[in-house]
Coordinates of C-alpha atoms in Angstrom, one line a residue:
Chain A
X15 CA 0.0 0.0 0.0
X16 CA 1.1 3.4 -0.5
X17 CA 1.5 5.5 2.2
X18 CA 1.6 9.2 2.8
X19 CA 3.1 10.7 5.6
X20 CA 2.9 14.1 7.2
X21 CA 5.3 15.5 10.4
X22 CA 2.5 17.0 12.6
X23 CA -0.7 16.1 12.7
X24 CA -1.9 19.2 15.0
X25 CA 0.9 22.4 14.9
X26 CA 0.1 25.6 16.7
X27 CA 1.9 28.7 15.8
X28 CA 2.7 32.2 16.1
X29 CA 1.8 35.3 13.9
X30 CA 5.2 35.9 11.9
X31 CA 7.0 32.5 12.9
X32 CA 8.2 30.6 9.5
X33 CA 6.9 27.0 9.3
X34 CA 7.9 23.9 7.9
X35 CA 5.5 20.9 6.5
X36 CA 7.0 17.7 5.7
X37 CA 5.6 15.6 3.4
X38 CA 6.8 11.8 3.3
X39 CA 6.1 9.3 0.7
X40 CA 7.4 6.0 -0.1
X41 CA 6.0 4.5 -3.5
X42 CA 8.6 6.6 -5.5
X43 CA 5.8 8.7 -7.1
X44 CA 7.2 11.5 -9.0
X45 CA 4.2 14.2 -8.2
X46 CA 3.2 15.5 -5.3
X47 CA 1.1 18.6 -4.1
X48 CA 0.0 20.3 -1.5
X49 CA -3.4 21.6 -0.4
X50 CA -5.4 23.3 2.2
X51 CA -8.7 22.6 3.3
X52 CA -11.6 25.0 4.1
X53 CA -14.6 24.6 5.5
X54 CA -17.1 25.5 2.2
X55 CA -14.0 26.0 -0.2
X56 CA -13.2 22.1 -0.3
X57 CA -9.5 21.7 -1.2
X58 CA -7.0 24.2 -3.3
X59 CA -3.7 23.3 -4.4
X60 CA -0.9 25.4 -3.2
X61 CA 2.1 24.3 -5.0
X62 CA 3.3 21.0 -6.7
X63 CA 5.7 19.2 -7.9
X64 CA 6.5 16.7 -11.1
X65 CA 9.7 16.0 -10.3
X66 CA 12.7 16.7 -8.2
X67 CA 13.8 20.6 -7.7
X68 CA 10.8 21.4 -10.0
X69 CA 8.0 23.2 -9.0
X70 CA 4.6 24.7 -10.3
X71 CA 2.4 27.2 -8.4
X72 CA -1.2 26.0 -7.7
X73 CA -4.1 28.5 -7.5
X74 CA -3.3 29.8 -4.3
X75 CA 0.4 30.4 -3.7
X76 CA 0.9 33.5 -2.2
X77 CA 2.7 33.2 1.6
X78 CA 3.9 29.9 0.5
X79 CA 6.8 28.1 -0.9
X80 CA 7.9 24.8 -1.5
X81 CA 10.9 22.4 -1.5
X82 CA 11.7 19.3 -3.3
X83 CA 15.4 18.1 -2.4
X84 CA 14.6 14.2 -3.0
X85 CA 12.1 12.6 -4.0
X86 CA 9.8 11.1 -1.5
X87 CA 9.9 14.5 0.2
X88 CA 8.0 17.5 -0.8
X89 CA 8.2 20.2 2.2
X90 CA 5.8 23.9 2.6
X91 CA 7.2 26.3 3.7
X92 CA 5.1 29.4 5.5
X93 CA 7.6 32.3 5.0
X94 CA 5.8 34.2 8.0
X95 CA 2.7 33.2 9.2
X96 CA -0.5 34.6 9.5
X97 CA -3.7 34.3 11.0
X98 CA -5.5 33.4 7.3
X99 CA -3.3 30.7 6.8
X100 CA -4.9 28.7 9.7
X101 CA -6.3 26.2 7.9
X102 CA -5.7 21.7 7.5
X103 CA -3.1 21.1 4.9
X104 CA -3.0 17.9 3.1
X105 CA -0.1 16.6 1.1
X106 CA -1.0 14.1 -1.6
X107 CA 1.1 11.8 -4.2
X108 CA 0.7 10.1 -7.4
X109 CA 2.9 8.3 -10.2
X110 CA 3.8 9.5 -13.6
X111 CA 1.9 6.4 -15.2
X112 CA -1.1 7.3 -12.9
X113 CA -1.8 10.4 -12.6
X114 CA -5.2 10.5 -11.9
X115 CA -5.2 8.2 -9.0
X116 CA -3.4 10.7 -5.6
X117 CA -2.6 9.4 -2.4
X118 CA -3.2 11.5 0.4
X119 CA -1.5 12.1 3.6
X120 CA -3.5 12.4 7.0
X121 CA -3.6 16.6 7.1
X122 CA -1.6 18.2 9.3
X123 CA -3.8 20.9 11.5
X124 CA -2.4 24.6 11.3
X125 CA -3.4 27.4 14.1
X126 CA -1.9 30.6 14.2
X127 CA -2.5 32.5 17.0
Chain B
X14 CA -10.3 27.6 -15.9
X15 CA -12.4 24.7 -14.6
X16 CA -14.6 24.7 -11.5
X17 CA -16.6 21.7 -9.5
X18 CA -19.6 22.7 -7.4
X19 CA -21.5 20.7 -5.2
X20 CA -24.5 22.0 -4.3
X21 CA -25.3 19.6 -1.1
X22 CA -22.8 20.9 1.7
X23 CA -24.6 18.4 3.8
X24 CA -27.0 15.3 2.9
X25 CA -28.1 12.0 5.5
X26 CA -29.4 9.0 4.6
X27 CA -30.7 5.8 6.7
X28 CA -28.9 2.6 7.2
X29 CA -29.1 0.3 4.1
X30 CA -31.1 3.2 1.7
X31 CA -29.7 5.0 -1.0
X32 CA -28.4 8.5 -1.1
X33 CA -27.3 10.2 -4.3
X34 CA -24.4 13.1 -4.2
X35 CA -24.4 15.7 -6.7
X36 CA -22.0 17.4 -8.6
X37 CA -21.5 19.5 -12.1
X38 CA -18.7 21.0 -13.4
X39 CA -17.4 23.9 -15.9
X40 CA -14.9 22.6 -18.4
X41 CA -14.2 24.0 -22.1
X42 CA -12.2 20.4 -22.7
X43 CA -14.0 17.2 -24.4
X44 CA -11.3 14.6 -22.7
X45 CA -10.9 14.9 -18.6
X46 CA -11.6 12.9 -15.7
X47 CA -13.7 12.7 -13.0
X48 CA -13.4 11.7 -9.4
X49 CA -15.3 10.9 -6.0
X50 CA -13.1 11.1 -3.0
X51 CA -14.0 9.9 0.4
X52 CA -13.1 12.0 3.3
X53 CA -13.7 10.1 6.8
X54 CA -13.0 11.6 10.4
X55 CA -9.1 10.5 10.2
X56 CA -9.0 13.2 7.4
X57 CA -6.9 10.7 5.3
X58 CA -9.0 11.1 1.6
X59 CA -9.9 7.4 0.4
X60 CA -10.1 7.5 -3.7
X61 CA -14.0 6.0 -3.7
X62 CA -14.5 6.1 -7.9
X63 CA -13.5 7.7 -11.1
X64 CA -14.9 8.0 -14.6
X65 CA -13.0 8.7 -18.1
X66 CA -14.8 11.1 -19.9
X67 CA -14.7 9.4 -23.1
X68 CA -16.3 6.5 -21.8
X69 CA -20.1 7.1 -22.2
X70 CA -20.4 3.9 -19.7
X71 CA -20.9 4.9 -16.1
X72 CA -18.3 3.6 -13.8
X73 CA -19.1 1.3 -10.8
X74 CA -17.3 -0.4 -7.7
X75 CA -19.5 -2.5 -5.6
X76 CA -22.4 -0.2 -3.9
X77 CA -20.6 2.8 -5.6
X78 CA -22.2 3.9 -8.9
X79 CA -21.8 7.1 -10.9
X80 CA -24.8 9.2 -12.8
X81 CA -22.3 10.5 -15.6
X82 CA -23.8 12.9 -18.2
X83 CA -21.6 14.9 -20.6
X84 CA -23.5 16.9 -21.8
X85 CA -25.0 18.5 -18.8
X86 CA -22.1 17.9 -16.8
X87 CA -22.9 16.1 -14.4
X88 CA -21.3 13.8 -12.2
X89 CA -23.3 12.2 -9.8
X90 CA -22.5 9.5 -7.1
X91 CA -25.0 7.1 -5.9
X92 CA -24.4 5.1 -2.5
X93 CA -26.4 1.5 -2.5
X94 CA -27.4 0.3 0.9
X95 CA -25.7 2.6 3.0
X96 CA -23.5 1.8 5.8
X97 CA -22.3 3.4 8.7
X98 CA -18.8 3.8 7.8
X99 CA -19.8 5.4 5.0
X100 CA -20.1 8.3 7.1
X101 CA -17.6 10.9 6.0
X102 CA -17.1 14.1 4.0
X103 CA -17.3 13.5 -0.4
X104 CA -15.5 15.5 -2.6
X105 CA -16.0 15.7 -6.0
X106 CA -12.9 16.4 -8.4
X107 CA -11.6 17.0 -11.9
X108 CA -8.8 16.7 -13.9
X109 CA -7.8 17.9 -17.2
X110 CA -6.5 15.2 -19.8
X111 CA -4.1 17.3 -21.0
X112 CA -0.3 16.2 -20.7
X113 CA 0.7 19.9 -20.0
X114 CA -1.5 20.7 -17.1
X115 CA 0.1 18.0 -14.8
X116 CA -1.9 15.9 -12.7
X117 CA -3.7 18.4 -10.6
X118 CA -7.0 18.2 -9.6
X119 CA -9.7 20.6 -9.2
X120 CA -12.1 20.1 -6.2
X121 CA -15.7 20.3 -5.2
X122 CA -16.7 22.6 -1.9
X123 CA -17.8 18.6 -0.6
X124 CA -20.6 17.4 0.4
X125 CA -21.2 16.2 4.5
X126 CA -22.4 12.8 4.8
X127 CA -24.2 11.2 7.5
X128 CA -26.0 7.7 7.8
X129 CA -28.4 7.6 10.7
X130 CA -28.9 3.6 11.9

């Protein structure tokens, strides 16, 4: 089975702190994305990836960046957060030959106070 | 650029009945794909069904079915005897066909399911 990990599942924060989400996944997929989750909104991609040290904005990238050093790993970045970015963030996977089918990761929980 | 709405933010439906999920979607393209995700309390989203849209036959996986109509756009999911742990949040989703747009998928606002026993 593939699996999707994320670091935190629940990660409070302070207004102008810079964050880190780690993203984890191990079926050697070559995509992976990022998302946030809001109630009434449903999910909209941030940022994501095709392939290692490549990146492509999503529909909603401003405050956000993203890093893809190796493969399995795909990390956001919150440059300095803020209270709108409070908000679940999912991380989600899928291979080159599949692309259709994504794999998600549990959410990780954001508050910023 | 494409959107998904679903109109239901929140539907219920007895034990063992049927409940039908709604979606429609905006799209300018003739080849794309279409998506029902499940969304349970543990927040980790299950892949429940998908449909090609070139194929005019409507997909199916065990008490799963979709209601998929082209032309209106339309994507509907239909749950067969319902079951408890079918409780959970449904998102509907698209995704262009097109090699240049990556894989990314669009999503529905979702839809609130709960079964009542």
């Amino acid at each position: 089975d593939v699996k999707v990990t994320q670091s935190s599942r629940y990660l409070v924060k302070r207004t102008g702190e810079k964050v880190f989400l780690e993203c984890v996944q191990d079926m050697d997929h070559e995509n992976m994305f990022w998302y946030r989750q809001d109630p009434g909104l449903g999910l909209r991609l941030i940022y994501f990836s095709y392939d290692v040290k490549m990146k492509e904005k999503g529909d909603i990238p401003e405050g956000y960046s993203v890093s893809r050093e190796k493969k399995e790993r795909f990390s956001l970045i919150l440059e300095s957060a803020s209270t709108n970015q409070t908000s679940m963030y999912l991380c989600a996977s899928s291979w080159y030959r599949d692309q259709e089918t994504q794999y998600f990761g549990p959410g990780t929980r954001l508050l910023v106070l | 650029a494409q959107t998904v709405t679903q109109s239901q933010p929140e539907m219920s439906v007895q034990e063992a009945e049927t409940v039908t999920l709604s979606c429609t979607y905006d799209t300018s393209e003739s080849d794309y794909y279409l998506f029902w995700y499940k969304q349970p309390p543990s927040r980790q989203m299950i892949l429940v069904i998908r449909q090609e849209a070139y194929k005019q036959q409507n997909a199916t996986e065990n008490r799963f079915s979709v209601n998929f109509q082209k032309a209106a756009k339309s994507f509907s999911l239909k749950i067969s005897d319902s079951q408890l742990g079918d409780a959970a949040m449904y998102f509907c989703a698209y995704r262009s066909a097109v090699e240049t747009s990556g894989s990314r998928l669009t999503f529905g606002e979702g839809t609130q399911l709960t079964v009542n026993p």
